[in-house]
PDB file of C-alpha atoms in Angstrom:
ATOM      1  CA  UNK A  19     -24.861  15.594  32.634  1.00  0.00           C
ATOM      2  CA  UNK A  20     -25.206  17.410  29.533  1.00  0.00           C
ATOM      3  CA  UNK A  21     -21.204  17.739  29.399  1.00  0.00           C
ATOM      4  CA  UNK A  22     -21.123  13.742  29.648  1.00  0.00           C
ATOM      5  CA  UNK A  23     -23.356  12.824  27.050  1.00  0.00           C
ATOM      6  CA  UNK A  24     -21.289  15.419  24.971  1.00  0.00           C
ATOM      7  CA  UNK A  25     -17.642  14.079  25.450  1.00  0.00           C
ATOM      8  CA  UNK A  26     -19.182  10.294  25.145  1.00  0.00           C
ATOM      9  CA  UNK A  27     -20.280  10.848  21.893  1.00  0.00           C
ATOM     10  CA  UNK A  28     -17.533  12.757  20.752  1.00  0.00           C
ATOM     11  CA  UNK A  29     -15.230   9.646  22.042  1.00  0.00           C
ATOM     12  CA  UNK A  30     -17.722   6.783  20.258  1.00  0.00           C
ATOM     13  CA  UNK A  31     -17.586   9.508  16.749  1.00  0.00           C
ATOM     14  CA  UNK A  32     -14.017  10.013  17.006  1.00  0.00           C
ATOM     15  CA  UNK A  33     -13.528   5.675  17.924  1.00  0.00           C
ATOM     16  CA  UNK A  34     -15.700   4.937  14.946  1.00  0.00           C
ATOM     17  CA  UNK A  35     -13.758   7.224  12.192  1.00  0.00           C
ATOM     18  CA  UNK A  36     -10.401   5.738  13.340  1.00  0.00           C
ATOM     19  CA  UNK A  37     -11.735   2.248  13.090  1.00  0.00           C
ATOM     20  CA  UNK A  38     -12.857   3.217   9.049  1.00  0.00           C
ATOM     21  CA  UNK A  39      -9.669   4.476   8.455  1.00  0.00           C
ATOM     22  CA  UNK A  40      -8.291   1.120   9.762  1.00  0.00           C
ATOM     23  CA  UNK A  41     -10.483  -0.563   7.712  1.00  0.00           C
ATOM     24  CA  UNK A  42      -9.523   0.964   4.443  1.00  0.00           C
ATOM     25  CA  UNK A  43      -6.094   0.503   4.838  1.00  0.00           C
ATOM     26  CA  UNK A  44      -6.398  -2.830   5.630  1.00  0.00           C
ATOM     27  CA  UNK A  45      -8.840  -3.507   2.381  1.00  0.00           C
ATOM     28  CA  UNK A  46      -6.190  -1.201   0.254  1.00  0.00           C
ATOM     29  CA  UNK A  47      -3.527  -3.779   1.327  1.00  0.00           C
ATOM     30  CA  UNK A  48      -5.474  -6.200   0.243  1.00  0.00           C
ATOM     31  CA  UNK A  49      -6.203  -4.991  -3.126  1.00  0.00           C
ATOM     32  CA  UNK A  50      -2.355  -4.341  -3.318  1.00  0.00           C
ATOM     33  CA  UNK A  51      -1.562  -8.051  -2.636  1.00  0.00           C
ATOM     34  CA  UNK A  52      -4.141  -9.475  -4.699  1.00  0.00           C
ATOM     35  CA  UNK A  53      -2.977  -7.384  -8.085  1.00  0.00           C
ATOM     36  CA  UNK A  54       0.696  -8.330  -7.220  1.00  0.00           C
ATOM     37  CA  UNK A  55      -0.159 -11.899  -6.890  1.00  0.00           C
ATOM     38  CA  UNK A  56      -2.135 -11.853 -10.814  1.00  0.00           C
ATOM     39  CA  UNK A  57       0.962  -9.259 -12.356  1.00  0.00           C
ATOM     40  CA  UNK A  58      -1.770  -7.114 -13.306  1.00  0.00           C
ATOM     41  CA  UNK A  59      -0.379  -2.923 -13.220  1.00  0.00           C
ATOM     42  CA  UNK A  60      -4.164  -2.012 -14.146  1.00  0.00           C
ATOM     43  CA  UNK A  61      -5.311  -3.092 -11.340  1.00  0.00           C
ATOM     44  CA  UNK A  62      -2.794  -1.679  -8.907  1.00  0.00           C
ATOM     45  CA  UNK A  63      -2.974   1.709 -10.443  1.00  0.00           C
ATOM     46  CA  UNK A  64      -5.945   2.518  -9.120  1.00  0.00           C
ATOM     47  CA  UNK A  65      -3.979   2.291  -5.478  1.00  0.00           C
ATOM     48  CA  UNK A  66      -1.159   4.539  -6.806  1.00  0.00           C
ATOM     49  CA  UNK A  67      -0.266   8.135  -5.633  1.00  0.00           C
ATOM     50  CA  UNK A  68      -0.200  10.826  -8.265  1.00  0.00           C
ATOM     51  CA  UNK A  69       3.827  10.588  -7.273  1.00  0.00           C
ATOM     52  CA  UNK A  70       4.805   7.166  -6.799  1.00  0.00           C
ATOM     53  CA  UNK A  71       8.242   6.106  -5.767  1.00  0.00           C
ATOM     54  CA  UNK A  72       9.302   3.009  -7.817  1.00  0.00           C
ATOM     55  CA  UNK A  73      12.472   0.937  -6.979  1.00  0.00           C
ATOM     56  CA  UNK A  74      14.289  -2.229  -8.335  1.00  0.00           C
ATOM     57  CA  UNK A  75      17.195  -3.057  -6.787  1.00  0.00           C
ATOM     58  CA  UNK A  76      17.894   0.187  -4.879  1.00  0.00           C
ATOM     59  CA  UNK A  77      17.436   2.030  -7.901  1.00  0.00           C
ATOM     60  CA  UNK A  78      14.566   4.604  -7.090  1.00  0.00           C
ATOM     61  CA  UNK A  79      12.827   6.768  -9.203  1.00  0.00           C
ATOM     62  CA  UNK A  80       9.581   8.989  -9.305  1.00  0.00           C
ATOM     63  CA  UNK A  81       6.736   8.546 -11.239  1.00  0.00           C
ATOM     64  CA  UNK A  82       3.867  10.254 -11.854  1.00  0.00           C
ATOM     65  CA  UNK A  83       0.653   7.423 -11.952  1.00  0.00           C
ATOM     66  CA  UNK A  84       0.905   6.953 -15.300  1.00  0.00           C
ATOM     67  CA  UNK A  85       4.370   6.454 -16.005  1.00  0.00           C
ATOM     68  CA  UNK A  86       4.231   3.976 -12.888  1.00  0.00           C
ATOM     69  CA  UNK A  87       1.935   1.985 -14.358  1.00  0.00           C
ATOM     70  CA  UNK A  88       4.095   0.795 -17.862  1.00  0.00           C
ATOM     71  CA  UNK A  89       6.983   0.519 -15.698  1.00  0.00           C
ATOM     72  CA  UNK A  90       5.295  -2.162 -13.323  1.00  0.00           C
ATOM     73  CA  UNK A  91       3.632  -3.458 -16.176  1.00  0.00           C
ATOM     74  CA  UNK A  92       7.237  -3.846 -17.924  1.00  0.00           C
ATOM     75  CA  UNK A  93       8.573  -5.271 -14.544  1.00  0.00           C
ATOM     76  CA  UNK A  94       5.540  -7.798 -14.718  1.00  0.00           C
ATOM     77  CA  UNK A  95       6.326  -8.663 -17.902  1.00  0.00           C
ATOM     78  CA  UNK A  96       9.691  -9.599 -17.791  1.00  0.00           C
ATOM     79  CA  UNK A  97       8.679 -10.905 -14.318  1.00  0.00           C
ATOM     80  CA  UNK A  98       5.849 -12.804 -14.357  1.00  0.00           C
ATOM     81  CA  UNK A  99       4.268 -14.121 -10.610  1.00  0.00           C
ATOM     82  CA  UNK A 100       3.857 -17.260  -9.497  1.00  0.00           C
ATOM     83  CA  UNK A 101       3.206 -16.216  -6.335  1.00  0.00           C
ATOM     84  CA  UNK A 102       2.738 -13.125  -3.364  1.00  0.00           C
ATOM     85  CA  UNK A 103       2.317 -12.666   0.190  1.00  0.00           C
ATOM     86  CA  UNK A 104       2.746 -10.222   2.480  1.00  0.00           C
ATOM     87  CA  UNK A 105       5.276 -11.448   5.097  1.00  0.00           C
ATOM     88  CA  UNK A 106       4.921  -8.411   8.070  1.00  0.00           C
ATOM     89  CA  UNK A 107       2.517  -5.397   7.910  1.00  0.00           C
ATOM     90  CA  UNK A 108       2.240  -2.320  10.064  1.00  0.00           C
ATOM     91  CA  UNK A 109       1.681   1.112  10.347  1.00  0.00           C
ATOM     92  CA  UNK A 110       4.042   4.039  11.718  1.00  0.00           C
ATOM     93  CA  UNK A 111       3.108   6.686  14.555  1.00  0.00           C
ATOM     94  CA  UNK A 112       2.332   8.787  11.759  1.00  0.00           C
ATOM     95  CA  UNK A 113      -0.301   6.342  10.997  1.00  0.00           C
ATOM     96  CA  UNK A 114       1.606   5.723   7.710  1.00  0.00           C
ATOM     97  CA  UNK A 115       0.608   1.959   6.434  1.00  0.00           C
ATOM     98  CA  UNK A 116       3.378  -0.117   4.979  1.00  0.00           C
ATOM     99  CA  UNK A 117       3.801  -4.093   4.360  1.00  0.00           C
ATOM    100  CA  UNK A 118       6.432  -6.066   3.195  1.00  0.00           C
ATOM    101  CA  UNK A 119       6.124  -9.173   1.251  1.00  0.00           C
ATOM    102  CA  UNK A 120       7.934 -12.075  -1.013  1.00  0.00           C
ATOM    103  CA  UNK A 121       7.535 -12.222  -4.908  1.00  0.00           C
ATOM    104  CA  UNK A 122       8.343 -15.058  -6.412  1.00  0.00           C
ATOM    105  CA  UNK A 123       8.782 -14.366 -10.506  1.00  0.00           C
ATOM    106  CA  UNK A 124       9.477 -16.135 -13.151  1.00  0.00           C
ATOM    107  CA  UNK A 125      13.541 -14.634 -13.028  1.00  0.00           C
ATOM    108  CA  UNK A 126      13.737 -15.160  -9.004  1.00  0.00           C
ATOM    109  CA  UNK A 127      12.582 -13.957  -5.390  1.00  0.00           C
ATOM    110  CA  UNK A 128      11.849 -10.085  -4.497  1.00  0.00           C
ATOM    111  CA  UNK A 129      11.052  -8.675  -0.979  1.00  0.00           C
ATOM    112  CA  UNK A 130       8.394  -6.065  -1.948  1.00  0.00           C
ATOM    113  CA  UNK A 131       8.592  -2.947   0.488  1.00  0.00           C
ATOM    114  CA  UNK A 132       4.835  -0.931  -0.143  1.00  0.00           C
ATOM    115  CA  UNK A 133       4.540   2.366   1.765  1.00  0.00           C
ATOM    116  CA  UNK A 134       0.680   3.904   1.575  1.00  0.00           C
ATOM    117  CA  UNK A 135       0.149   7.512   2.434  1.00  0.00           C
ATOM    118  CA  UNK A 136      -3.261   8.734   3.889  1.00  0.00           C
ATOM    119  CA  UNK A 137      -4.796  10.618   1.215  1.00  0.00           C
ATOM    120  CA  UNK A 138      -8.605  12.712   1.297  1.00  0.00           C
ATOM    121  CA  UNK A 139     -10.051   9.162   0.392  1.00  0.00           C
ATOM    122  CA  UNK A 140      -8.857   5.757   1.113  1.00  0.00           C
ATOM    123  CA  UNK A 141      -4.739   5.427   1.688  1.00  0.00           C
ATOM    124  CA  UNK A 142      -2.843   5.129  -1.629  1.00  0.00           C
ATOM    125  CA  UNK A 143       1.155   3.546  -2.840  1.00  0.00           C
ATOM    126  CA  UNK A 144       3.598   6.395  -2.203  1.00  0.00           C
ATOM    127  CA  UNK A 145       6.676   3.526  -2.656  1.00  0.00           C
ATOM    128  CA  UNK A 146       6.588   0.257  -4.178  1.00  0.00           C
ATOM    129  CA  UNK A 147      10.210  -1.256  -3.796  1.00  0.00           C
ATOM    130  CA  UNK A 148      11.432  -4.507  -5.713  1.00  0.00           C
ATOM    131  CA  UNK A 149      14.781  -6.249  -3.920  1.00  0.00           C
ATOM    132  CA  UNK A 150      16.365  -9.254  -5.422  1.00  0.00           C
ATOM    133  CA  UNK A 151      17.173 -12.091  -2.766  1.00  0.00           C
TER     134      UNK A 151
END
């Protein structure tokens, strides 16, 4: 009985920490889309990686945080939205979050590419990839 109760609550424990770590990534996603949708870099640095892999147009570079920031706020700039959504959003076996979505800017349409890696707190942008259609 005793070795019952144990494995029970180490399934509803280990069932309730994988639905939190759902959760954040789903609110971190949400937080993405919502500062890509007002063009504001402040607010999506808070999401960024120390490292953060920035592209535009297959043209990929790394940043650290900082750096990131002026360069999206440069691409925001010269780009300003009119609108965002995220088209398709999963996660890999790895349990690596990622979404795709449409930017519509003030010089044309980009498919957005965001990959978030788990980090000690809540999941954060590892790759942020602009595509012209």
């Amino acid at each position: 009985m005793k070795r019952y109760f144990f494995r029970t609550l180490f399934l509803g424990l280990f069932l309730l920490f994988g639905a939190g770590a759902a959760h954040a990534q789903s609110d971190n996603l949400a937080a993405v889309r919502l500062a890509l949708r007002n063009g504001s870099s402040r607010e999506l640095s808070q999401y960024l990686a120390p490292t953060v892999e920035i592209g535009f147009d297959g043209d990929k570079q790394s940043y650290n945080a900082t750096q990131a920031e002026i360069v999206i706020k440069d691409f925001f700039a010269k780009n300003t939205p009119s609108s965002f959504e995220f088209i398709h959003q999963g996660e890999s076996r790895e349990h690596i979050a990622y979404a795709i979505g449409r930017y519509t800017g003030r010089n044309g349409l980009y498919r957005v590419f965001v990959k978030l890696k788990p980090s000690r707190g809540a999941p954060v942008i590892d790759t942020l990839d602009f595509t012209k259609e």
